[in-house]
Structure formats: structure tokens, C-alpha cells
Short mmCIF file of C-alpha atoms and ligand atoms in Angstrom, two decimals:
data_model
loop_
_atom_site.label_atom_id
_atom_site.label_comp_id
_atom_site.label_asym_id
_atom_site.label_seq_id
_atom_site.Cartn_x
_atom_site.Cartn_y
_atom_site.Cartn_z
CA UNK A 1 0.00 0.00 0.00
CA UNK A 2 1.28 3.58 -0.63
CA UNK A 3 1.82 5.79 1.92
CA UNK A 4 1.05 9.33 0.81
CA UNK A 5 2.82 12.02 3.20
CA UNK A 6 4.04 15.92 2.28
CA UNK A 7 7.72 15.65 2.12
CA UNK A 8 10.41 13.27 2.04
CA UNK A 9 13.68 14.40 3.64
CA UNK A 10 17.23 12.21 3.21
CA UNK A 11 19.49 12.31 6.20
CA UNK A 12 18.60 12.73 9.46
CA UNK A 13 21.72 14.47 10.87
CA UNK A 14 21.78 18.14 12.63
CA UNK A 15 20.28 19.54 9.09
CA UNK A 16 17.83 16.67 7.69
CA UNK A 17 16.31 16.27 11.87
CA UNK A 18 15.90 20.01 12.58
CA UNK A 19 13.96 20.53 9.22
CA UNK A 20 12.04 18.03 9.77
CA UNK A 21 11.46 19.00 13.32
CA UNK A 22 10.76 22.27 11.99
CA UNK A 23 8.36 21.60 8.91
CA UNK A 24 6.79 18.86 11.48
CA UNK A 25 5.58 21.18 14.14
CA UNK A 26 4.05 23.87 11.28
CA UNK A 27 1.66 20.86 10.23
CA UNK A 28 3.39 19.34 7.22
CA UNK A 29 3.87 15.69 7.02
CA UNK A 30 7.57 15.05 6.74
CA UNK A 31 9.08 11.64 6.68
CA UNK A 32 12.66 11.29 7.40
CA UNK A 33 15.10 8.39 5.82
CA UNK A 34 17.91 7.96 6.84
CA UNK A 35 20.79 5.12 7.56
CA UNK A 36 22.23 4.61 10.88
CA UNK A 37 25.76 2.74 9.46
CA UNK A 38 26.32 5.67 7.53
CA UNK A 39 28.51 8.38 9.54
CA UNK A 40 27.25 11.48 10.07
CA UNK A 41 29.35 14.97 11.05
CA UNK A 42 26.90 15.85 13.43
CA UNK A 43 27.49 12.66 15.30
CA UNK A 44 31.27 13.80 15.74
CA UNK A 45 30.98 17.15 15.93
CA UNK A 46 31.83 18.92 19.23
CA UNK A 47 28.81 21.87 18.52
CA UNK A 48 31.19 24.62 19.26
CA UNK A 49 28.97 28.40 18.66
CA UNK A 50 31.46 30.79 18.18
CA UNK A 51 30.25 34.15 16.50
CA UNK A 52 34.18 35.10 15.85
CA UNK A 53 36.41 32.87 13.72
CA UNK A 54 39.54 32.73 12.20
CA UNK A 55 42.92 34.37 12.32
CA UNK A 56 41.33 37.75 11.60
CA UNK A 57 38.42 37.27 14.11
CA UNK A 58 35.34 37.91 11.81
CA UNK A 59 32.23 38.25 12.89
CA UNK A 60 29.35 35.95 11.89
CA UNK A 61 27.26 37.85 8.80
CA UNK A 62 23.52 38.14 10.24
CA UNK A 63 24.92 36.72 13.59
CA UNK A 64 22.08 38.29 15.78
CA UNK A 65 19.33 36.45 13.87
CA UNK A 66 21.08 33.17 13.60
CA UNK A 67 22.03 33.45 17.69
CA UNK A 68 18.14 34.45 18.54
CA UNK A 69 16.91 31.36 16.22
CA UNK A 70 19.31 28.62 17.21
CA UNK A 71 18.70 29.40 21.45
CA UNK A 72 14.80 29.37 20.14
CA UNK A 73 15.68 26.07 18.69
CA UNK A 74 17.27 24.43 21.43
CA UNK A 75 15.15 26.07 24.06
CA UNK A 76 12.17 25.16 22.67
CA UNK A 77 13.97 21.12 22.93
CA UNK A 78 15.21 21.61 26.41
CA UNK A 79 12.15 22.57 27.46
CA UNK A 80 9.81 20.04 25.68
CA UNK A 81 12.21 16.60 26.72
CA UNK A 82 13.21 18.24 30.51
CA UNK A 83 16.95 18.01 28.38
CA UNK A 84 20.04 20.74 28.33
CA UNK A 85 21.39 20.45 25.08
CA UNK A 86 22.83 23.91 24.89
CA UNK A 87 25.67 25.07 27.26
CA UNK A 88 26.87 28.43 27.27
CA UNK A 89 30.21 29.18 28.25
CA UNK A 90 32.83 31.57 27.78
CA UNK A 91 35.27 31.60 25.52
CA UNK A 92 39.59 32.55 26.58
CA UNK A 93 41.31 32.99 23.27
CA UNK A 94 44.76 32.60 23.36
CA UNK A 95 46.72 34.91 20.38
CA UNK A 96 48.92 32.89 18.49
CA UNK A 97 50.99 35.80 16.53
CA UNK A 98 50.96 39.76 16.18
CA UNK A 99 48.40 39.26 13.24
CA UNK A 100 45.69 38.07 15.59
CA UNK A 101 47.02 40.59 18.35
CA UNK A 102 46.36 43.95 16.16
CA UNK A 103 42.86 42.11 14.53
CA UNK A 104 41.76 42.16 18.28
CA UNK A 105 42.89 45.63 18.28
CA UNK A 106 41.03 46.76 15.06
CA UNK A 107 37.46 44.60 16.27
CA UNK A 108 37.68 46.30 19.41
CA UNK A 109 37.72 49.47 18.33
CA UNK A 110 34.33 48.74 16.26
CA UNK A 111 30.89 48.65 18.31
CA UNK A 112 29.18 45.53 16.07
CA UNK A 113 31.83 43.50 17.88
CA UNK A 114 30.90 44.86 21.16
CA UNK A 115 28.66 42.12 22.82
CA UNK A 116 31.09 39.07 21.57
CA UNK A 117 34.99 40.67 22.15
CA UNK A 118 36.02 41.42 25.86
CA UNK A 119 39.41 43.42 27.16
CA UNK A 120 42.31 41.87 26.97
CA UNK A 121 43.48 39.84 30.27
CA UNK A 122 46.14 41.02 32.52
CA UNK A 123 47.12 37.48 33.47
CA UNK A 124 47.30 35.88 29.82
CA UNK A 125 47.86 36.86 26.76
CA UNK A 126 44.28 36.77 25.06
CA UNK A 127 40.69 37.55 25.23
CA UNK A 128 37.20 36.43 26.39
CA UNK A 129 34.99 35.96 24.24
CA UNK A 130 31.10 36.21 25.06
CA UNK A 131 27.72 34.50 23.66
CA UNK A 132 29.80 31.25 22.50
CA UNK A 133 29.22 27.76 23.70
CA UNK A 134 28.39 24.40 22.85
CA UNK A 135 25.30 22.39 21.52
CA UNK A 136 25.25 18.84 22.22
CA UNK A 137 24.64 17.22 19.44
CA UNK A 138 24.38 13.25 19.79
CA UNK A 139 21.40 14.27 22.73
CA UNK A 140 19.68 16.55 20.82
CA UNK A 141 19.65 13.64 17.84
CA UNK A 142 18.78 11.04 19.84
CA UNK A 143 16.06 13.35 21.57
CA UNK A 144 14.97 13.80 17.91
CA UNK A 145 14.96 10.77 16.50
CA UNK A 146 12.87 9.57 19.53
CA UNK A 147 10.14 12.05 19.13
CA UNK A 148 10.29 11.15 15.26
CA UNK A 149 10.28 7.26 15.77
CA UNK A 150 7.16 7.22 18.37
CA UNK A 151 4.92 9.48 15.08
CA UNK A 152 6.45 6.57 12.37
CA UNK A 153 8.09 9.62 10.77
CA UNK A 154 11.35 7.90 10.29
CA UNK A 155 12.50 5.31 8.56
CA UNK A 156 15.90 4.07 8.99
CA UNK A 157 17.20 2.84 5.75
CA UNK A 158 20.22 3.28 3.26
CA UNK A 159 18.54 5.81 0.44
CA UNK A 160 19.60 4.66 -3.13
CA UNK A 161 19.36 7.51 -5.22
CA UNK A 162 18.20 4.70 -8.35
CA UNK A 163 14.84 3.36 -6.57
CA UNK A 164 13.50 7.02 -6.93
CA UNK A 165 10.51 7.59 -8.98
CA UNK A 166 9.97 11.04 -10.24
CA UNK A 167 6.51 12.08 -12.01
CA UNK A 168 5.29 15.45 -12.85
CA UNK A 169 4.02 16.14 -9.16
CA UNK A 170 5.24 13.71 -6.84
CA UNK A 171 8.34 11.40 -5.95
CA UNK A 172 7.87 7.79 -4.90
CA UNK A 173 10.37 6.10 -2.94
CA UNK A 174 9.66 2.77 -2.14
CA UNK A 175 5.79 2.74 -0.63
CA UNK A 176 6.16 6.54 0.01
CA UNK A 177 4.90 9.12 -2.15
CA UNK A 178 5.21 12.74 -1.80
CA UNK A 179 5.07 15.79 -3.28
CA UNK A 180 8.73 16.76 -2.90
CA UNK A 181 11.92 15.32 -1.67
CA UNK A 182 14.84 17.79 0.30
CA UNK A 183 18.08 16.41 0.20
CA UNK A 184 20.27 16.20 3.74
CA UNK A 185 22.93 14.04 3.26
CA UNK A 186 25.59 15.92 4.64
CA UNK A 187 29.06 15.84 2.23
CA UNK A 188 27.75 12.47 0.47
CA UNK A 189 25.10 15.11 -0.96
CA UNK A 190 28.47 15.86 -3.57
CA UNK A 191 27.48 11.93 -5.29
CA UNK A 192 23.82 13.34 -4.93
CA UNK A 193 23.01 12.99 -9.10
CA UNK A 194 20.96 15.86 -8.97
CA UNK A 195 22.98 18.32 -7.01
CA UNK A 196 26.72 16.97 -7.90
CA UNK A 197 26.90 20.19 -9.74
CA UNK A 198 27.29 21.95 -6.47
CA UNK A 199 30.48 23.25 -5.79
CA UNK A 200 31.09 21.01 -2.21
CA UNK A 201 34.35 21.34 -0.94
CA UNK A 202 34.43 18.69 2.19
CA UNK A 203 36.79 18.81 4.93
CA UNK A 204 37.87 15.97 7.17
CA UNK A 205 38.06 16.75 11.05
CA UNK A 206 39.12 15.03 14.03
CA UNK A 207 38.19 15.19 17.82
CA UNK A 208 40.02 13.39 20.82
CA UNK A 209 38.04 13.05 24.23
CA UNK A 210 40.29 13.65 27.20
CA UNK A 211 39.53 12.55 30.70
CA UNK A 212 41.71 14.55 33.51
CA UNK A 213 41.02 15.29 36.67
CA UNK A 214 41.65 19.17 36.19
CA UNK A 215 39.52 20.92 33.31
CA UNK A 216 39.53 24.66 32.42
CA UNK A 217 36.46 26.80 33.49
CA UNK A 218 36.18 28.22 29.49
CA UNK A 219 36.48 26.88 26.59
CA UNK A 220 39.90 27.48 25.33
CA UNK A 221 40.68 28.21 21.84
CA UNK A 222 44.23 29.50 19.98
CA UNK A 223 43.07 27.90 16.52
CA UNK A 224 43.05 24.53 18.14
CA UNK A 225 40.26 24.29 21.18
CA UNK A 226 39.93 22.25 24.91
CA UNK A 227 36.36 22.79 25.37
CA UNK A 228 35.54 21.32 28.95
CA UNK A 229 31.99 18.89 29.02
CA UNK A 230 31.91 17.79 32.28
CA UNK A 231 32.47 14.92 34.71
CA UNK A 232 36.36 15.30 34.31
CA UNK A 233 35.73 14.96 30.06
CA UNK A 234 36.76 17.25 28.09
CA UNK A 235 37.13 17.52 24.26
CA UNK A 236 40.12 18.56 22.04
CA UNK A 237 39.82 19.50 18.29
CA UNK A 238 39.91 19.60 15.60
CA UNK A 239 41.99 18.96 12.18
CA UNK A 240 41.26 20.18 8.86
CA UNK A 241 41.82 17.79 6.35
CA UNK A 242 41.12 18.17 2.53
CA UNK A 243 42.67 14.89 1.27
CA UNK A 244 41.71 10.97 2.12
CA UNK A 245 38.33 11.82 3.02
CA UNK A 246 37.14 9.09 5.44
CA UNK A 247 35.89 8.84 8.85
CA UNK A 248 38.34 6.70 9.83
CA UNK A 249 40.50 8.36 12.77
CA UNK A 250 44.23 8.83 12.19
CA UNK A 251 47.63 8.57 14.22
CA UNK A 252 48.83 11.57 12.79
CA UNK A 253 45.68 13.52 13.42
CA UNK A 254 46.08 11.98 17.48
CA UNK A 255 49.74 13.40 17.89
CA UNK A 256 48.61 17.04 15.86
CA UNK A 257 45.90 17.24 18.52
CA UNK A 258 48.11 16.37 21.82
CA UNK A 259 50.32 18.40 20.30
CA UNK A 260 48.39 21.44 20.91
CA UNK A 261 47.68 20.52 24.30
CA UNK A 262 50.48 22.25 26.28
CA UNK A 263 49.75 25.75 24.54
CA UNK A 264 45.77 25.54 25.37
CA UNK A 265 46.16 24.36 28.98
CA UNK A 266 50.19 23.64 30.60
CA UNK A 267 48.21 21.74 33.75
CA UNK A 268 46.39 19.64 31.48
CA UNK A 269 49.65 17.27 31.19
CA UNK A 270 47.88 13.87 33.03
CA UNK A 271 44.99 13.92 30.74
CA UNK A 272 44.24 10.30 29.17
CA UNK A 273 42.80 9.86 25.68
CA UNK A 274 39.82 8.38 25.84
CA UNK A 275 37.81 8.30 22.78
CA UNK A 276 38.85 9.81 18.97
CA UNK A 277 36.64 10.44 16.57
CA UNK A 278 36.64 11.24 12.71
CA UNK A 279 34.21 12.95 10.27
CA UNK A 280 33.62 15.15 7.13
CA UNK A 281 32.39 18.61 7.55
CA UNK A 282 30.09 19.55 4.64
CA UNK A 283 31.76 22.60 3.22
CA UNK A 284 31.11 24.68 0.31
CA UNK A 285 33.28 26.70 -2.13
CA UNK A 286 31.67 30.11 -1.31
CA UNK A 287 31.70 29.30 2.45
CA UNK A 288 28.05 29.47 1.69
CA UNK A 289 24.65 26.94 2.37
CA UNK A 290 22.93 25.09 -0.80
CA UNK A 291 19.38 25.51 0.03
CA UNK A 292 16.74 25.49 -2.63
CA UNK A 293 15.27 23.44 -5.72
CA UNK A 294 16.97 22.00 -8.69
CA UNK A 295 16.45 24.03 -11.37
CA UNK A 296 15.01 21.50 -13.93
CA UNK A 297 13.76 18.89 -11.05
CA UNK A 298 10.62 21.17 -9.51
CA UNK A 299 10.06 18.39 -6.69
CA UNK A 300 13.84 18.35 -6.15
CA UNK A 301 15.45 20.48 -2.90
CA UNK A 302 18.92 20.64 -0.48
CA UNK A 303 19.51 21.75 2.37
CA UNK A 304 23.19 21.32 2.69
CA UNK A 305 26.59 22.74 3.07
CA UNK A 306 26.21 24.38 6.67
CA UNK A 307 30.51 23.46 6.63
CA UNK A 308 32.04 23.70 10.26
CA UNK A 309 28.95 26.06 11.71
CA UNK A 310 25.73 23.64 11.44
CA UNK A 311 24.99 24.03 15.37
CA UNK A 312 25.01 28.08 15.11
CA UNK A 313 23.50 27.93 11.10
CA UNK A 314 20.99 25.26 10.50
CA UNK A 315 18.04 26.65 13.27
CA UNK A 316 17.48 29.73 11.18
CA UNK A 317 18.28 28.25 8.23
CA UNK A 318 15.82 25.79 8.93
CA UNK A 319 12.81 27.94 9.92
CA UNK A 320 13.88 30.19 6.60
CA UNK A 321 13.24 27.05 4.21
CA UNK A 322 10.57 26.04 5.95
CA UNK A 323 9.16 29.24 5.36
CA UNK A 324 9.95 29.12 1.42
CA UNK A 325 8.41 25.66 1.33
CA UNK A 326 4.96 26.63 3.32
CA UNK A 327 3.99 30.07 2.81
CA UNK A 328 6.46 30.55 -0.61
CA UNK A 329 8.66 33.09 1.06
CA UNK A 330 11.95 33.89 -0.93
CA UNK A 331 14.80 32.26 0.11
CA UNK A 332 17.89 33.77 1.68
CA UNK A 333 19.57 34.78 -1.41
CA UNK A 334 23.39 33.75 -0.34
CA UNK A 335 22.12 30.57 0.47
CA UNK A 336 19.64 29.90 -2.56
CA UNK A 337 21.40 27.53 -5.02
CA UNK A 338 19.94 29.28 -7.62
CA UNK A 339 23.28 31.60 -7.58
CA UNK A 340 24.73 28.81 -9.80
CA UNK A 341 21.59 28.93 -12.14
CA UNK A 342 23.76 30.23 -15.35
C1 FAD B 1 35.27 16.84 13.62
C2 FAD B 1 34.15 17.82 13.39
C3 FAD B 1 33.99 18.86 14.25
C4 FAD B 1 32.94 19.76 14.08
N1 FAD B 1 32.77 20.73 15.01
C5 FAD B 1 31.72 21.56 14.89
C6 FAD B 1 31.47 22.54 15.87
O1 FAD B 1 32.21 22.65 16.86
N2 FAD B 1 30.40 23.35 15.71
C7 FAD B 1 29.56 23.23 14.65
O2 FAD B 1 28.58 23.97 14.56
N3 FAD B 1 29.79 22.33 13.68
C8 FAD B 1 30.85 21.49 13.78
N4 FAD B 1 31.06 20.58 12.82
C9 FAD B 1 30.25 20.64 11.60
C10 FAD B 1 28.90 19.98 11.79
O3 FAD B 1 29.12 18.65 12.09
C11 FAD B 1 28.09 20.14 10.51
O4 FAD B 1 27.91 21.49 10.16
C12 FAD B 1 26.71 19.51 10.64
O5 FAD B 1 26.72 18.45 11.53
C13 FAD B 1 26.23 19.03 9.29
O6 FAD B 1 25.03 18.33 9.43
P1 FAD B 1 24.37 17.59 8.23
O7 FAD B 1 23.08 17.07 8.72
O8 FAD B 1 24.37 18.45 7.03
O9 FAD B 1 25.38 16.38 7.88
P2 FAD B 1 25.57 14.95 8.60
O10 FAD B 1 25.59 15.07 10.05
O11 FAD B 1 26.76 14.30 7.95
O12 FAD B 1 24.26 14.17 8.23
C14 FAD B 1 24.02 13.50 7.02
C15 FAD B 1 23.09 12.34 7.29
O13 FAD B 1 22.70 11.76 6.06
C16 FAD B 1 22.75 10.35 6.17
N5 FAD B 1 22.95 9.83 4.83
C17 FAD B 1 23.89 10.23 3.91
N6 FAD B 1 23.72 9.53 2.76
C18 FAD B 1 22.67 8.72 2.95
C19 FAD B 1 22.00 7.75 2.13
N7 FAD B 1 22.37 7.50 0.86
N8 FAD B 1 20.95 7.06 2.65
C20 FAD B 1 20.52 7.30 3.91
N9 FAD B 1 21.11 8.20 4.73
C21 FAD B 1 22.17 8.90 4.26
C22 FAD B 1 23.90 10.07 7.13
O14 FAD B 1 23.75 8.83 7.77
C23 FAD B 1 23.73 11.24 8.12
O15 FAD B 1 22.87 10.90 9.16
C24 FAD B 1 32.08 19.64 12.96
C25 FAD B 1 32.26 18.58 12.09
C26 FAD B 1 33.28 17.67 12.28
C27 FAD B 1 33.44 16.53 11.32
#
């Protein structure tokens, strides 16, 4: 028998389970497929919100809305399941060279950084930073995937992109039928047929668990991060890696990552390894999203490519699509993938 529902969505990491949550609680039928044996970033990820990155400490485009949206988000979670999936903590960032010591100097000086950048500290030589923290991400999946299992909305299956059936208005997949599929399959979306056209550019990442019986009060952060979870845990990441992409975690990524130890924390010498984990950040070329419908393939969509920021992105981008889908509101237009249309 077919089952007729709204909208199929692949991949049920941080991006395929929050649109779903999303399009789910404003009434529309969403199913979600997605394979357990297949590893997702989200599972690995450490959640890190950080509104200022990089060498040259830049601030988050549109970083007010996304903040408001993704605490909305996880509130609204936390407060449904009696859960806390979001932990805010401050952030001690530790200059590495004179180029990061006169960007603090210039991003001080100008008042949209004012509620993120603090003084610099007497005792070290760095800042704190403010409104950063962590999301954690395997709770707020499983907390997901609960609440999605107990209304049969998903199904947990390996998607072949070949048993897709695509008529004039509707996709079948198996017994399901809807009108539209959206695409989530993290950086696997780049063998997606439709959407292989997307400029992806993937990066490997790995994360090593420490247990110690001292942990830092902040999360600590000089390009390389301790960020402390609890219970004597903390985590330390995280490579880039643009080569060999696998989630298979290396010895050479291990010693890059102890390696960075001393300079985050020098009391932080007894800590034991105690878990290391491996996998592929979906980036994009433009440093951009792909959200939006093929071009040729009207019950085709993605909503991919949120790169090393899905905790901090994928809320608003989430309720934006949702609103495109719904009520036909226009789509971001950095994000829409119709800047490739040429
Ligand atoms: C080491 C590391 C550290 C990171 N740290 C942070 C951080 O501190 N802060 C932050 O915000 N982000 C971080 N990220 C990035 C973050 O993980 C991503 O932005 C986000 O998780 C992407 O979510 P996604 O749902 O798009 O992809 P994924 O989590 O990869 O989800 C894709 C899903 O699709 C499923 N799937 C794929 N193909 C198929 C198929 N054919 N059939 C069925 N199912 C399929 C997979 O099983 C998976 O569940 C990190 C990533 C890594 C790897």
C-alpha cells in the first residue's frame, strides 16, 4: 500500500532532523530516511557556537538572527524533553601571533563586535569571548529521533538515489509518495546525481576526548580548542583535512591534537585519551549553504553545506526554508542555489 505524506527528507543528521522537526511542528507531514551505518558529522561534531572565527576574528554575517533562532531552537527542545542540550560558556582565546594581536585591536575598536569581544586579560595573553558555547549534538539527535520514531516519521534505511521515482508532481520512494523530496545528506550530498553540480568542498576533522582530573572553566581556543563537558571529560579539536576523506580516525591527526595541548592548557599534562573520533564537515566553495530546488527537477530540494557552523546555522536556516516551502517566502539569497543557475 502507498503511503502518501508531504515531504520526504534524506538524512537525518543536525540539518535533515531540525527541518524536519521544523516543517513537522508547522503541520506538514515530513518523513525522514535515513541510515544509521552511515557516519554522520553531526554525530562527531563537538557543537562549538562561536560568533568570531579565524585568524582575523570575523564576525558571523547576520549573527544576531542566527544566535536568537538557534537558542529558540534548542530552548524550545530543552524545554519540551526536561533536556540541556545547549551550554553556554565563555570563551579565553589565546593569540597565536601579532596578526591576531592587532585584529583584536582593530574589532575592538568597532561597536558591532561589542557584545562578543572582551578586554584583553592582565594574566594571559588573550581575550574572552562572550555569547559562545556548545550544543550537544548526539542528545539533541537522539532526543529527535525519539520524538520522530514514536509518530512513524522515520525510517531508517540506506537511500539509493536509483529506486527514486519522479513524475510530474510527486516522488515515490519505495511505498512513500510525496510531493517533494529535500536532500540532507551531509558531504555524500556531492554523489547526490541531482545536485553533484554543487560546488562542495568537504573537509575531514578530528576530535580526541580527554579525561583529567583538572579541566579549564572556558572553553579554550588559539586555533586549536579544549572545550571542557563535564564529569572530568573534556574535548580537544579539531583537524582540517582536505585529502583521504574518510571517517576513519588517524595517528597523525592523534599526535597534531596532543600536540596542541600544552599551549591551550600547561596543567592539562595527566589527561588520558579516551575516545577519537573522525568525520567530514560539509563545506562549500563560497563558504556558503545550498538551500533550494533543482532548477530542472521542480520536486527536487537541499539543504546542505552548513561546513564547520551547522549548530550556530541550521536553526534559522531551517525555519527560513521552511518558510519558502509553506507560505512561498523567498529564500535567503546567499544561500539559494539558484546563484549557480547560469
Ligand atoms: C570533527 C568535526 C567537528 C565539528 N565541530 C563543529 C562545531 O564545533 N560546531 C559546529 O557547529 N559544527 C561542527 N562541525 C560541523 C557539523 O558537524 C556540521 O555542520 C553539521 O553536523 C552538518 O550536518 P548535516 O546534517 O548536514 O550532515 P551529517 O551530520 O553528515 O548528516 C548527514 C546524514 O545523512 C545520512 N545519509 C547520507 N547519505 C545517505 C543515504 N544514501 N541514505 C541514507 N542516509 C544517508 C547520514 O547517515 C547522516 O545521518 C564539525 C564537524 C566535524 C566533522
Amino acid at each position: 500500500v502507498t503511503r502518501k505524506c508531504d515531504l520526504l527528507i534524506v538524512g537525518a543528521g543536525l540539518a535533515g532532523s531540525m527541518l524536519a522537526w521544523r516543517l513537522r511542528q508547522a503541520g506538514c507531514d515530513a518523513m525522514l530516511i535515513s541510515d544509521p551505518i552511515i557516519p554522520s558529522a553531526s554525530r562527531a561534531a563537538a557543537g562549538l557556537i562561536n560568533p568570531v572565527t579565524g585568524q582575523r576574528l570575523v564576525l558571523q554575517e547576520n549573527i544576531e538572527a542566527l544566535l536568537e533562532s538557534a537558542h529558540a531552537f534548542y530552548h524550545e527542545i530543552e524545554s519540551r524533553f526536561g533536556i540541556t542540550i545547549l551550554h553556554q560558556r565563555q570563551m579565553l582565546r589565546l593569540f597565536r601571533n601579532d596578526k591576531e594581536r592587532s585584529a583584536w585591536e582593530k574589532r575592538k575598536a568597532n561597536p558591532k563586535y561589542r557584545p562578543y569581544l572582551d578586554d584583553r586579560l592582565q594574566s594571559t595573553d588573550g581575550f574572552i569571548q562572550h555569547k559562545t558555547g556548545y550544543l550537544d549534538t548526539n542528545m539533541l539527535l537522539d532526543t529527535l529521533y525519539g520524538a520522530f520514531r514514536s509518530s512513524d516519521a522515520l525510517i531508517e534505511s540506506s537511500f539509493d538515489y536509483a529506486d527514486l521515482d519522479i513524475d510530474k508532481d510527486s516522488v515515490r520512494w519505495r511505498n512513500l509518495e510525496a510531493k517533494r523530496i529535500v536532500f540532507c545528506e551531509g558531504w555524500r550530498g556531492q554523489s547526490n546525481p541531482w545536485f553533484a553540480y554543487l560546488p562542495f568542498q568537504p573537509a575531514k576533522g578530528e576530535i580526541l576526548t580527554l579525561e583529567s582530573s583538572h579541566l579549564p572553566e572556558r572553553i579554550i581556543n588559539r586555533g586549536k580548542w579544549l572545550l571542557p563537558t563535564g564529569k572530568n571529560r573534556c574535548k580537544l579539536g579539531a583537524t582540517y583535512g582536505w585529502n583521504n576523506l574518510n571517517e576513519v580516525p588517524s595517528d597523525a591527526a592523534r599526535d597534531e591534537l596532543l600536540a596542541a595541548l600544552p599551549l591551550l592548557d600547561d596543567s592539562s599534562g595527566e589527561a588520558k585519551v579516551i575516545n577519537h573520533v573522525a568525520g567530514i564537515r560539509p563545506g562549500t566553495l563560497d563558504k556558503h549553504p545550498f538551500i533550494g530546488f533543482h532548477p530542472r527537477q521542480p520536486g527536487l530540494a537541499i539543504f546542505n553545506g552548513f561546513g564547520s557552523k551547522g549548530s550556530l546555522l541550521i536553526p534559522w536556516y531551517a525555519e527560513q526554508f521552511a518558510k519558502h516551502l509553506l507560505a512561498e517566502k523567498p529564500l535567503p539569497s546567499e544561500a539559494d542555489i539558484a546563484r549557480f543557475n547560469g
